[in-house]
Short mmCIF file of N, CA and C in Angstrom, two decimals:
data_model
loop_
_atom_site.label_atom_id
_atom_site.label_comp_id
_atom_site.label_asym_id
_atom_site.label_seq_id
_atom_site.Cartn_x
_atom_site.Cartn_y
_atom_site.Cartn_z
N UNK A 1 -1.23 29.73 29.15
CA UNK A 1 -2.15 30.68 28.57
C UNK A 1 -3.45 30.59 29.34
N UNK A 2 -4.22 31.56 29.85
CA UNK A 2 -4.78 31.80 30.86
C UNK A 2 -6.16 32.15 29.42
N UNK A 3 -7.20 32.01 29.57
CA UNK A 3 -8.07 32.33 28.80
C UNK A 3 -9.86 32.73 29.29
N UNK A 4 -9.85 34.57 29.87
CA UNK A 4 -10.95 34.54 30.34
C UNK A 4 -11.59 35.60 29.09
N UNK A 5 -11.03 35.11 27.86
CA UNK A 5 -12.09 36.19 26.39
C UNK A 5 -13.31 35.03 26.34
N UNK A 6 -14.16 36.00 25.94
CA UNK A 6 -15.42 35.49 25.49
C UNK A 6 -15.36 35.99 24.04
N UNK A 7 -16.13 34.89 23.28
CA UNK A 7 -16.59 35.34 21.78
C UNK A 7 -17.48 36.01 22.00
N UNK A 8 -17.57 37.25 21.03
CA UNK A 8 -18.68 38.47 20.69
C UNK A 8 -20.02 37.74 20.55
N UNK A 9 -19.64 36.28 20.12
CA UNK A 9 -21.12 36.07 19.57
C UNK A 9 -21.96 34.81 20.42
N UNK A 10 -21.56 35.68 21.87
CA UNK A 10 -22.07 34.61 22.70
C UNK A 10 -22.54 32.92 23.15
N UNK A 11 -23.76 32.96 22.50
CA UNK A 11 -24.14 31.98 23.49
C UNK A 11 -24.43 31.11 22.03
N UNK A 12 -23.39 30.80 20.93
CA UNK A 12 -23.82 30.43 19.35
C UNK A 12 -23.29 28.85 19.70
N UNK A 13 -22.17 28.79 20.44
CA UNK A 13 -21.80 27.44 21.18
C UNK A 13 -21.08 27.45 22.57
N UNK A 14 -21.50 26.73 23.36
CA UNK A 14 -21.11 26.51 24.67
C UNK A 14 -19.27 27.18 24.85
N UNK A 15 -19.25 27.97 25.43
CA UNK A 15 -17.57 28.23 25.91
C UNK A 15 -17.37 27.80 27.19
N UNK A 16 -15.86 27.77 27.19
CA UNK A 16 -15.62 27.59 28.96
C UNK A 16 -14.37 27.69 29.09
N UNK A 17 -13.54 28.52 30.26
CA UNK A 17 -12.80 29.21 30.44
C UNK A 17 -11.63 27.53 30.60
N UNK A 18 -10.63 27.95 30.19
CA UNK A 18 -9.80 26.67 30.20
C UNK A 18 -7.98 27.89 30.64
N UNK A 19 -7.27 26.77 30.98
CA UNK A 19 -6.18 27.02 31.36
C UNK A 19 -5.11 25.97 30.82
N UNK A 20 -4.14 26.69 30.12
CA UNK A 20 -3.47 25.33 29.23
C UNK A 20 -1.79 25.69 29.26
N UNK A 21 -1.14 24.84 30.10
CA UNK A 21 0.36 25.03 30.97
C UNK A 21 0.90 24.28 29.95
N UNK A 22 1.95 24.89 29.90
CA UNK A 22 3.22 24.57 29.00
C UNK A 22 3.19 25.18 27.40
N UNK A 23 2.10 26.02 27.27
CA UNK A 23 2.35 26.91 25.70
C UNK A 23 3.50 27.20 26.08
N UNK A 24 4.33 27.46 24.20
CA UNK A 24 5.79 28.68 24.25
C UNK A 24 5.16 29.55 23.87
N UNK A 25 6.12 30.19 25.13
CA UNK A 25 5.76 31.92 25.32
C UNK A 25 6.11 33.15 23.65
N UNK A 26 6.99 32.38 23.13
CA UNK A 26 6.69 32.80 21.33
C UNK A 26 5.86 32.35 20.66
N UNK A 27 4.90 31.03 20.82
CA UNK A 27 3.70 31.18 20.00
C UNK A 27 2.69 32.05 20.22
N UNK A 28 2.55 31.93 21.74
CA UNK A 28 1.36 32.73 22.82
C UNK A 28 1.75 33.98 22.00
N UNK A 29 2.64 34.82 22.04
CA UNK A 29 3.07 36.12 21.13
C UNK A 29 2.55 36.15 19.84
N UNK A 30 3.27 35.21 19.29
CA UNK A 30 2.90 35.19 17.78
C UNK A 30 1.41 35.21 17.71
N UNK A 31 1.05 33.90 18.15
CA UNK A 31 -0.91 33.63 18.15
C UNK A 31 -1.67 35.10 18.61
N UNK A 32 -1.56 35.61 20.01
CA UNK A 32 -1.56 37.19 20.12
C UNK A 32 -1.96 38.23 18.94
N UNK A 33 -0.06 38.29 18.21
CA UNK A 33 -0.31 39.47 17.32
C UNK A 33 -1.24 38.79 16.58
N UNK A 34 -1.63 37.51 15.86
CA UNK A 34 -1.80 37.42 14.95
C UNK A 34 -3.51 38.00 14.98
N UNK A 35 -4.19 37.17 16.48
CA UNK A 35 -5.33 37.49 16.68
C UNK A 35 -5.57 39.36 16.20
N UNK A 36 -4.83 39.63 17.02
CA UNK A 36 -5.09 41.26 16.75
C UNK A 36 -5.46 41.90 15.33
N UNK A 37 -4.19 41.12 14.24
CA UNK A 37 -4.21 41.41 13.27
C UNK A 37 -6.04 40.94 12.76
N UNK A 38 -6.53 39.72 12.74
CA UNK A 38 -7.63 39.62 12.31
C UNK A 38 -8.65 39.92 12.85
N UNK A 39 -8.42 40.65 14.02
CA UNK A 39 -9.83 41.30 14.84
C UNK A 39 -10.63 40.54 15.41
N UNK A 40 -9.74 38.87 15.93
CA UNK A 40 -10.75 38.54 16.45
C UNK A 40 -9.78 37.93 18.26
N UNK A 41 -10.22 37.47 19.03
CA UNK A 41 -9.74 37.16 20.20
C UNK A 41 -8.68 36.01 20.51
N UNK A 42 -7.87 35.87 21.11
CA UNK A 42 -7.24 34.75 20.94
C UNK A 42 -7.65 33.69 21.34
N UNK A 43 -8.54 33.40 22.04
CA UNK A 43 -9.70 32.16 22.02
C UNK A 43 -10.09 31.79 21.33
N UNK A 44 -10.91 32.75 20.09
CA UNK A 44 -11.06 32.44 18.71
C UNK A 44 -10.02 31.57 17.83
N UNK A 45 -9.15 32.21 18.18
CA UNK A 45 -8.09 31.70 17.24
C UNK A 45 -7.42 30.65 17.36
N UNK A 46 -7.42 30.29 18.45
CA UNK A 46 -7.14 28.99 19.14
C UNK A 46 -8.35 27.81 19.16
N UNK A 47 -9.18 28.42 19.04
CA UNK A 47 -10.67 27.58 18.09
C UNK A 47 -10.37 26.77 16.91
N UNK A 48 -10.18 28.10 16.23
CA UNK A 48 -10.19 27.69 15.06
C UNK A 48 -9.37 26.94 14.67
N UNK A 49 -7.69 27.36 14.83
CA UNK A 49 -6.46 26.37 15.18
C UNK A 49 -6.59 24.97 15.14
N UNK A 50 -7.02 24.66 16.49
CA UNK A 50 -8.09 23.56 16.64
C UNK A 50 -8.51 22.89 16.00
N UNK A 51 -9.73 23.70 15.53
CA UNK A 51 -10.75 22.88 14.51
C UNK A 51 -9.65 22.30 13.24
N UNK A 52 -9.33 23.38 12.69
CA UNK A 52 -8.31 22.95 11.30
C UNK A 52 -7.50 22.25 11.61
N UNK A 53 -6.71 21.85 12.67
CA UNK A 53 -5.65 20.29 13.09
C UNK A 53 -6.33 19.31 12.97
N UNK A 54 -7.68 19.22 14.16
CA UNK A 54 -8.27 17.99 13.90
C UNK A 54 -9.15 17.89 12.77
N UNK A 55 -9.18 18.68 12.15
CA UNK A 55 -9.88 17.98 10.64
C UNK A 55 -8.89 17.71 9.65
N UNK A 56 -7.35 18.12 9.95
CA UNK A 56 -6.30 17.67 8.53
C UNK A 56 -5.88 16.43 9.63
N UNK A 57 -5.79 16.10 10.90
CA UNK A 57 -5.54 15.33 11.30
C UNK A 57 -6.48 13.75 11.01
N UNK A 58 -7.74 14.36 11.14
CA UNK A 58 -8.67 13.07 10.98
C UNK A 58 -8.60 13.02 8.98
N UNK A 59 -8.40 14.11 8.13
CA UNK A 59 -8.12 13.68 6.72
C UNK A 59 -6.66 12.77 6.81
N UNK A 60 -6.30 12.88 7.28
CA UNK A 60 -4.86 12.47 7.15
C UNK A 60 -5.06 10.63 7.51
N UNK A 61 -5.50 10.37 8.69
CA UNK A 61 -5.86 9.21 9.37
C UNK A 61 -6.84 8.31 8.06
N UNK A 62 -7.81 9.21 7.74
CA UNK A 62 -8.57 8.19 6.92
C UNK A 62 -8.02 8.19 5.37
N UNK A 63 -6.88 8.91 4.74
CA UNK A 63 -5.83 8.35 3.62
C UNK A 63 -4.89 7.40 3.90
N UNK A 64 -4.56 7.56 5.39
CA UNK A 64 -3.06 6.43 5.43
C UNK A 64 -4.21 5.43 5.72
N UNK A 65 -5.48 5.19 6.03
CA UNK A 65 -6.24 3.70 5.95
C UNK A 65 -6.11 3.19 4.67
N UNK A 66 -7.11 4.24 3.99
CA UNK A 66 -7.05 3.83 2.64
C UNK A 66 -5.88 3.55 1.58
N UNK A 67 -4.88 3.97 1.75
CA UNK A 67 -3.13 3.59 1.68
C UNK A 67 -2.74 2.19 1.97
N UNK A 68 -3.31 1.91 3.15
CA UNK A 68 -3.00 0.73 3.84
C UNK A 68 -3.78 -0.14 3.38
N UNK A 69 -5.22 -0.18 3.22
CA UNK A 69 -6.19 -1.11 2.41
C UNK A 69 -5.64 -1.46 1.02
N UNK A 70 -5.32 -0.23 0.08
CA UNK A 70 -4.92 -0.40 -1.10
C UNK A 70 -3.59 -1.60 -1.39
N UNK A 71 -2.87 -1.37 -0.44
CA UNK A 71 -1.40 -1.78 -0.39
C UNK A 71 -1.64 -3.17 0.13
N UNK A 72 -2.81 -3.92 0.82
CA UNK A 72 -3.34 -5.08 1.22
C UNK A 72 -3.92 -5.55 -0.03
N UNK A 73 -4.51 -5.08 -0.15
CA UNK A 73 -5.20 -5.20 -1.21
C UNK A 73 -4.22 -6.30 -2.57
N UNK A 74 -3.05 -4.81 -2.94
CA UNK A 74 -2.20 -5.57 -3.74
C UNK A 74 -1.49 -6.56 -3.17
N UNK A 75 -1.01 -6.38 -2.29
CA UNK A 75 -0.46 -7.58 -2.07
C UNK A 75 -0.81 -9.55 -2.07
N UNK A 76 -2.35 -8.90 -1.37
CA UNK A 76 -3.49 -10.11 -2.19
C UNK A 76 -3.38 -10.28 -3.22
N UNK A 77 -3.53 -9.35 -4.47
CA UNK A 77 -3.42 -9.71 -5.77
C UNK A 77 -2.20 -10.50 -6.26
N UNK A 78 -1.27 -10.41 -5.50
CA UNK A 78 -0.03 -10.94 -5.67
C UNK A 78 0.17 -11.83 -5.44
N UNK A 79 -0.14 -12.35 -4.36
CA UNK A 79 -0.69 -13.53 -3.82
C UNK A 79 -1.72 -14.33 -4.44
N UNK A 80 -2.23 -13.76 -5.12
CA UNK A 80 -3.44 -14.50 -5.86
C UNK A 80 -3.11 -15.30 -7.09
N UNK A 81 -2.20 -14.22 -7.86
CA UNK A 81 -1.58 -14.54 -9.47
C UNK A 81 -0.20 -15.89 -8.96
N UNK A 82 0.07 -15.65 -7.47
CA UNK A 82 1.15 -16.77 -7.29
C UNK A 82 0.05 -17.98 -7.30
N UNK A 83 -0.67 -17.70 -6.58
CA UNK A 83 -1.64 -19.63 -6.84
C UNK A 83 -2.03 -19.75 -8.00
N UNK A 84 -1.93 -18.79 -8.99
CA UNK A 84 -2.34 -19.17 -10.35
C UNK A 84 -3.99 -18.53 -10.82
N UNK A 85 -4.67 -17.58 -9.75
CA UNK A 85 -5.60 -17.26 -10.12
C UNK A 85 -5.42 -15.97 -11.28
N UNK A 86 -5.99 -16.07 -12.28
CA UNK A 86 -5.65 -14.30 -13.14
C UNK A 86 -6.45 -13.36 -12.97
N UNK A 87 -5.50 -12.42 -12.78
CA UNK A 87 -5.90 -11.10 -12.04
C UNK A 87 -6.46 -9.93 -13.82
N UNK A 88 -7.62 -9.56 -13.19
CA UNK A 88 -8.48 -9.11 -14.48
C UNK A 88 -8.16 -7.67 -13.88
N UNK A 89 -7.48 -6.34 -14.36
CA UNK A 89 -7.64 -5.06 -13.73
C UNK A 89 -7.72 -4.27 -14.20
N UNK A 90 -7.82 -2.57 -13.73
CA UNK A 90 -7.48 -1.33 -14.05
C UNK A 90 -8.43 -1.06 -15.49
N UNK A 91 -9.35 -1.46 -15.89
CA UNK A 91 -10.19 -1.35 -17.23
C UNK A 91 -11.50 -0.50 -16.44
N UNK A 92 -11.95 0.72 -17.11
CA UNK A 92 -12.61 1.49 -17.40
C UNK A 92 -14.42 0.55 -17.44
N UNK A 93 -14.55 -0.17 -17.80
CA UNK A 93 -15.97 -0.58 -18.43
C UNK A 93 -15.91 -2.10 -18.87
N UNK A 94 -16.10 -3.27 -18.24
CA UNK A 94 -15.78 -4.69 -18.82
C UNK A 94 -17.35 -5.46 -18.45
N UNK A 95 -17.49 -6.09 -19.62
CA UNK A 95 -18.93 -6.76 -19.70
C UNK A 95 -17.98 -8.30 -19.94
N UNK A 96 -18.75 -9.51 -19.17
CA UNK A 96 -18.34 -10.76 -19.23
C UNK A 96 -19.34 -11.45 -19.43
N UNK A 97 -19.15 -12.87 -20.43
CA UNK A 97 -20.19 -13.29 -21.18
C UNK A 97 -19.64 -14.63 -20.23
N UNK A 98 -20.36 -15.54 -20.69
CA UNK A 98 -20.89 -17.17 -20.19
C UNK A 98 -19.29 -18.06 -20.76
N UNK A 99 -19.41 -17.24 -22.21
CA UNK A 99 -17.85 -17.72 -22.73
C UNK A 99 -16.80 -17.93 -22.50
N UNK A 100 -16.91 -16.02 -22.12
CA UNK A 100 -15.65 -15.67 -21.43
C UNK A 100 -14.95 -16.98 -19.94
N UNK A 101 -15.61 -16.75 -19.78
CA UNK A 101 -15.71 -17.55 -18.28
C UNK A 101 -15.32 -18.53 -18.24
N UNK A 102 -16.12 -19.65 -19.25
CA UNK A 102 -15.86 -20.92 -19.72
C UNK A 102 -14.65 -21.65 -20.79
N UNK A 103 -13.62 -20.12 -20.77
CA UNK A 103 -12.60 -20.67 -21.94
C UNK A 103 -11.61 -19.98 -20.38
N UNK A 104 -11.96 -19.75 -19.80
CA UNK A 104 -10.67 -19.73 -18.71
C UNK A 104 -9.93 -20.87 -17.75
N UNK A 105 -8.79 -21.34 -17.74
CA UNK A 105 -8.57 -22.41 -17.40
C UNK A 105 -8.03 -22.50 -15.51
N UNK A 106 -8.59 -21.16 -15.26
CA UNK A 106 -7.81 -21.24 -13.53
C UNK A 106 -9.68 -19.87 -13.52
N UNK A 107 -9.36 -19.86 -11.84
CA UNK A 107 -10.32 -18.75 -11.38
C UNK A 107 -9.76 -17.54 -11.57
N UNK A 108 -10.69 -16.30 -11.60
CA UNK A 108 -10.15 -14.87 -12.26
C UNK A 108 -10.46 -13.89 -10.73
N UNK A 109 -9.92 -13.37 -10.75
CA UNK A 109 -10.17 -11.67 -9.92
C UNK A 109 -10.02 -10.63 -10.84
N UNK A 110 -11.27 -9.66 -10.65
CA UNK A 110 -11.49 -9.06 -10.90
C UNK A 110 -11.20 -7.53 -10.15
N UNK A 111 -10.17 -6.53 -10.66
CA UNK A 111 -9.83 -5.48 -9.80
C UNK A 111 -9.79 -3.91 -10.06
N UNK A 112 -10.33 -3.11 -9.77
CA UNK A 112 -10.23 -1.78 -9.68
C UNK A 112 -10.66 -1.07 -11.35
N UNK A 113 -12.29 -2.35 -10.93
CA UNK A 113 -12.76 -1.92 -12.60
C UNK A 113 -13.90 -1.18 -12.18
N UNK A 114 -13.80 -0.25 -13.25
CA UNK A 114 -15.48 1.07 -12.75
C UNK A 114 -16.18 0.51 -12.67
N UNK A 115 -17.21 -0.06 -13.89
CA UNK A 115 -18.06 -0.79 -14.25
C UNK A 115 -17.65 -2.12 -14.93
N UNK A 116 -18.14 -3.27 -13.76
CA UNK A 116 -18.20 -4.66 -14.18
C UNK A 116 -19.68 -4.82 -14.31
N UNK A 117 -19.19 -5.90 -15.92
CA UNK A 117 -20.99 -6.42 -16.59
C UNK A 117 -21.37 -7.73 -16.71
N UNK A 118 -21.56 -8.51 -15.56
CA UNK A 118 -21.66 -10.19 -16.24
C UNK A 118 -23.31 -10.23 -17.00
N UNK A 119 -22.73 -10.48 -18.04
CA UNK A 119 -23.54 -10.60 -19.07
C UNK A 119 -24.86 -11.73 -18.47
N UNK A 120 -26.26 -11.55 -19.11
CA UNK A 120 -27.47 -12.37 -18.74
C UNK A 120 -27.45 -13.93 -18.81
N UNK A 121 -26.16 -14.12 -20.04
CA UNK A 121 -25.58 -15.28 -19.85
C UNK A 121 -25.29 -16.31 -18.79
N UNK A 122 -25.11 -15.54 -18.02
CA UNK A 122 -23.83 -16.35 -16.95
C UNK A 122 -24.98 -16.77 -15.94
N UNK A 123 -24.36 -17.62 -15.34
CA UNK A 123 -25.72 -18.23 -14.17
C UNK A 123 -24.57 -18.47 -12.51
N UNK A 124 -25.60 -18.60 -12.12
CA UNK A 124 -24.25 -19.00 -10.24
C UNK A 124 -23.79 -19.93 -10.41
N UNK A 125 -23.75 -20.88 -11.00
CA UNK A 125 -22.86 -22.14 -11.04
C UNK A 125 -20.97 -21.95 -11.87
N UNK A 126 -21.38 -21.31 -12.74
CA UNK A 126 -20.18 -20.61 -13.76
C UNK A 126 -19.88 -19.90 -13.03
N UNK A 127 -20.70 -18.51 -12.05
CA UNK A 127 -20.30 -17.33 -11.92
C UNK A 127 -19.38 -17.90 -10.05
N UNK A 128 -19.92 -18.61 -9.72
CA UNK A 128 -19.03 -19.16 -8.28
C UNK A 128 -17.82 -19.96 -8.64
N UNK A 129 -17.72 -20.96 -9.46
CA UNK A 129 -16.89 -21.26 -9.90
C UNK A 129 -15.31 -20.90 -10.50
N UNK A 130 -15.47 -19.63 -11.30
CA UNK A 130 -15.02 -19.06 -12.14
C UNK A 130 -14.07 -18.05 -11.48
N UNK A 131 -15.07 -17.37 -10.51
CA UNK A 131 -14.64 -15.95 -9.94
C UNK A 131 -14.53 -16.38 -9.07
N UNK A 132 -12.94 -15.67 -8.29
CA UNK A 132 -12.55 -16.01 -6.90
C UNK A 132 -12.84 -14.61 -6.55
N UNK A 133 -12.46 -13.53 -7.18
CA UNK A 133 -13.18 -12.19 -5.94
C UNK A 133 -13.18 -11.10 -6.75
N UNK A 134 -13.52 -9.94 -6.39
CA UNK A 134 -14.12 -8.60 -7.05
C UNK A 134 -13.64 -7.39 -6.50
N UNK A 135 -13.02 -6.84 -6.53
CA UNK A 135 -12.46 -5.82 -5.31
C UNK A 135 -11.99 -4.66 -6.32
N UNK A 136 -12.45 -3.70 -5.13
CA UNK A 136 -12.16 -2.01 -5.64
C UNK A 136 -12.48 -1.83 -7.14
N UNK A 137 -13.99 -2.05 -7.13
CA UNK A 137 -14.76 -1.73 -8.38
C UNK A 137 -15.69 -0.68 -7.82
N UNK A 138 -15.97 0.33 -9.02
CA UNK A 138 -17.43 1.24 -8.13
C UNK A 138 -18.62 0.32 -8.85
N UNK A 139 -18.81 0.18 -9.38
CA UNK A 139 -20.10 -1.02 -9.75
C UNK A 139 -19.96 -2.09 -10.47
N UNK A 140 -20.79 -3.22 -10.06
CA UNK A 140 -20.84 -4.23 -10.56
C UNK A 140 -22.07 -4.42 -10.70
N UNK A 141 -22.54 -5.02 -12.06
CA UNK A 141 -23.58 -5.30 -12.40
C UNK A 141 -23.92 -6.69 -12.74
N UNK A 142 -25.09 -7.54 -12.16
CA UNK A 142 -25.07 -8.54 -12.11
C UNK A 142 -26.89 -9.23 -12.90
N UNK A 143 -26.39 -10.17 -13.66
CA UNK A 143 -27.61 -10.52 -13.91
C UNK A 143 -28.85 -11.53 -13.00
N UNK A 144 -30.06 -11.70 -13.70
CA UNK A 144 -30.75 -12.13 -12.09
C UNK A 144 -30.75 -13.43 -11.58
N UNK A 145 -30.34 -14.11 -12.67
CA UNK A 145 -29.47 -15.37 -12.69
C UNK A 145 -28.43 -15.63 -10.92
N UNK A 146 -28.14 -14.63 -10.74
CA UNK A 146 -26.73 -14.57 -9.65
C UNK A 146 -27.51 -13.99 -8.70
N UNK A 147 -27.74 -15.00 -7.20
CA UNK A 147 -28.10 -14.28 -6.75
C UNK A 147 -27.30 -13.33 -5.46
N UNK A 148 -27.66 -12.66 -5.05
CA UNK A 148 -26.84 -11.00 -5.15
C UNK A 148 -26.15 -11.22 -3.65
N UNK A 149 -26.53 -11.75 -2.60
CA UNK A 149 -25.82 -11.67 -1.44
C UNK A 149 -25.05 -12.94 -1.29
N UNK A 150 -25.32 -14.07 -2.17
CA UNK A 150 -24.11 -15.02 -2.33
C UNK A 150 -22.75 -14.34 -2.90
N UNK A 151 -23.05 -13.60 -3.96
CA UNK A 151 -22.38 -12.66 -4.72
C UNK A 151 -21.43 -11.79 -4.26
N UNK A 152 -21.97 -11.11 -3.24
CA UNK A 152 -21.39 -10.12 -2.47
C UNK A 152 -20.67 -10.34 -1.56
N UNK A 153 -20.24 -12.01 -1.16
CA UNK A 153 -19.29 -12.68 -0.24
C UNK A 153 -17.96 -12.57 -0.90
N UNK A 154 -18.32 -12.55 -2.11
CA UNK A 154 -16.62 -12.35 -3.41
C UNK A 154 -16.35 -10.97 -3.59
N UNK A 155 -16.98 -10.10 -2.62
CA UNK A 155 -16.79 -9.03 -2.86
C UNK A 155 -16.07 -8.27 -2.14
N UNK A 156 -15.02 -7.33 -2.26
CA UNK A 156 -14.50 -6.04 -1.23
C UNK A 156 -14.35 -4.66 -1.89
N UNK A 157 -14.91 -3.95 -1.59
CA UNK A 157 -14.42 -2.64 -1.60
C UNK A 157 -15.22 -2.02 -3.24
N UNK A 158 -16.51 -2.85 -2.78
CA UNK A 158 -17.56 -2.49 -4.27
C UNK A 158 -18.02 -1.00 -3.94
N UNK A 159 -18.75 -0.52 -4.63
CA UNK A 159 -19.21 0.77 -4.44
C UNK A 159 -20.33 0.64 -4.16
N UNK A 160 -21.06 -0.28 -5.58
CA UNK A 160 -22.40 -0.03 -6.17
C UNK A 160 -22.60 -1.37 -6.61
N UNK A 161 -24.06 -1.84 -5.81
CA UNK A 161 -23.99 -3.21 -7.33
C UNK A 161 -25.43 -3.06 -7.29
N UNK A 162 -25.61 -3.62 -8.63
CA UNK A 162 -26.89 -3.38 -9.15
C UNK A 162 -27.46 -4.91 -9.90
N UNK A 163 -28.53 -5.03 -9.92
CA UNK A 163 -29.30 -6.37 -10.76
C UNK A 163 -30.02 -5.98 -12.09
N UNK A 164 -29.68 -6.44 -13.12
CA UNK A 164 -29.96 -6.01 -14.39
C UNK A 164 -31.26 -6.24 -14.69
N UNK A 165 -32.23 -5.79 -15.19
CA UNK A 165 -33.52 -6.24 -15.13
C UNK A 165 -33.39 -6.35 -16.78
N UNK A 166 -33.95 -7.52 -16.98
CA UNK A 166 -33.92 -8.34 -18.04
C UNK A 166 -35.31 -8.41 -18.93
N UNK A 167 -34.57 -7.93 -20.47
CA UNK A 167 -35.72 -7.50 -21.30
C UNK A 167 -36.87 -8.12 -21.47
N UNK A 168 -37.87 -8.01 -21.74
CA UNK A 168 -38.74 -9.00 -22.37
C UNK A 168 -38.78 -8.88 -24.11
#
C-alpha cells in the first residue's frame, strides 16, 4: 500500500508518506471501500485503525498484569495460611482494636479490604508483631501511634493510607 493522501486537516499533526509491503490485497479493498464509505482517506483510516489496536492492545497488556499480580497475590495468601498465618479478607469496612490483635494466636494478613481501621488503641509494637502484611486494600487507616513508613513495608497494592488525627 503505497500512501501519498494527505489529511484535509493539514498541518494538526506531523504526516509522512510511508510505504507498507506485504498488505492483503482484500483488506487494501475492503479498508478502500470502507474509507470511501466514511468520507474520509485511507490514511485516515489506517490512523485510526492504528490508534484503536494500540490502545486495546496496551488495555489488554495492563489487565493480563493485573491478572497476573492478582493470581500472585493469591497464591501468597496460600502460602501464607500454609505457615499458619490467618488470612483476614474480602470485607467491605473492618476497624481493629488493641484486643483484637492480642487474642490472636499466629500473625494475620489482611486482604482486599476497602477500608482498614486500626483502632487508636493499637501501638507499633502489637501492630508489627501481629500483622504480617496488608495487600489489595484501597485504604488503610492508621493511628498516630504507627508510624506510617515502617507501616507501609507490610504493605502491597494499598491505594490510600491515611493517619487518623486523634480527638482531643
Amino acid at each position: 500500500m503505497s500512501s501519498g493522501e494527505t489529511g484535509s486537516s493539514g498541518s494538526e499533526e506531523e504526516k509522512k508518506q510511508v510505504t507498507i509491503k506485504g498488505v492483503d490485497k482484500e483488506l487494501y479493498d475492503k479498508a478502500l471501500q470502507m474509507s470511501r464509505e466514511m468520507g474520509i482517506t485511507v490514511g485516515e483510516l489506517v490512523n485510526k485503525s492504528l490508534r484503536a489496536f494500540i490502545s486495546l492492545a496496551d488495555v489488554t497488556n495492563k489487565a493480563v498484569t493485573s491478572m497476573a499480580q492478582a493470581l500472585s497475590e493469591s497464591s501468597k495468601a496460600f502460602i501464607e495460611g500454609a505457615k499458619g498465618v490467618r488470612v483476614i479478607s474480602n470485607v467491605d469496612e473492618l476497624t481493629v482494636t488493641k484486643e483484637d490483635l492480642e487474642n490472636l494466636d499466629s500473625q494475620v494478613t489482611f486482604r482486599g479490604i476497602k477500608r482498614l481501621i486500626f483502632n487508636s488503641d493499637v501501638n507499633w509494637e502489637l501492630f508489627d508483631s501481629k500483622v504480617s502484611s496488608i495487600v489489595m486494600c484501597d485504604e488503610v487507616v492508621l493511628p498516630k501511634s504507627i508510624p506510617k513508613l515502617k507501616a507501609v513495608e507490610k504493605m502491597r497494592f494499598v491505594k490510600r493510607i491515611t493517619v487518623m488525627q486523634q480527638s482531643s
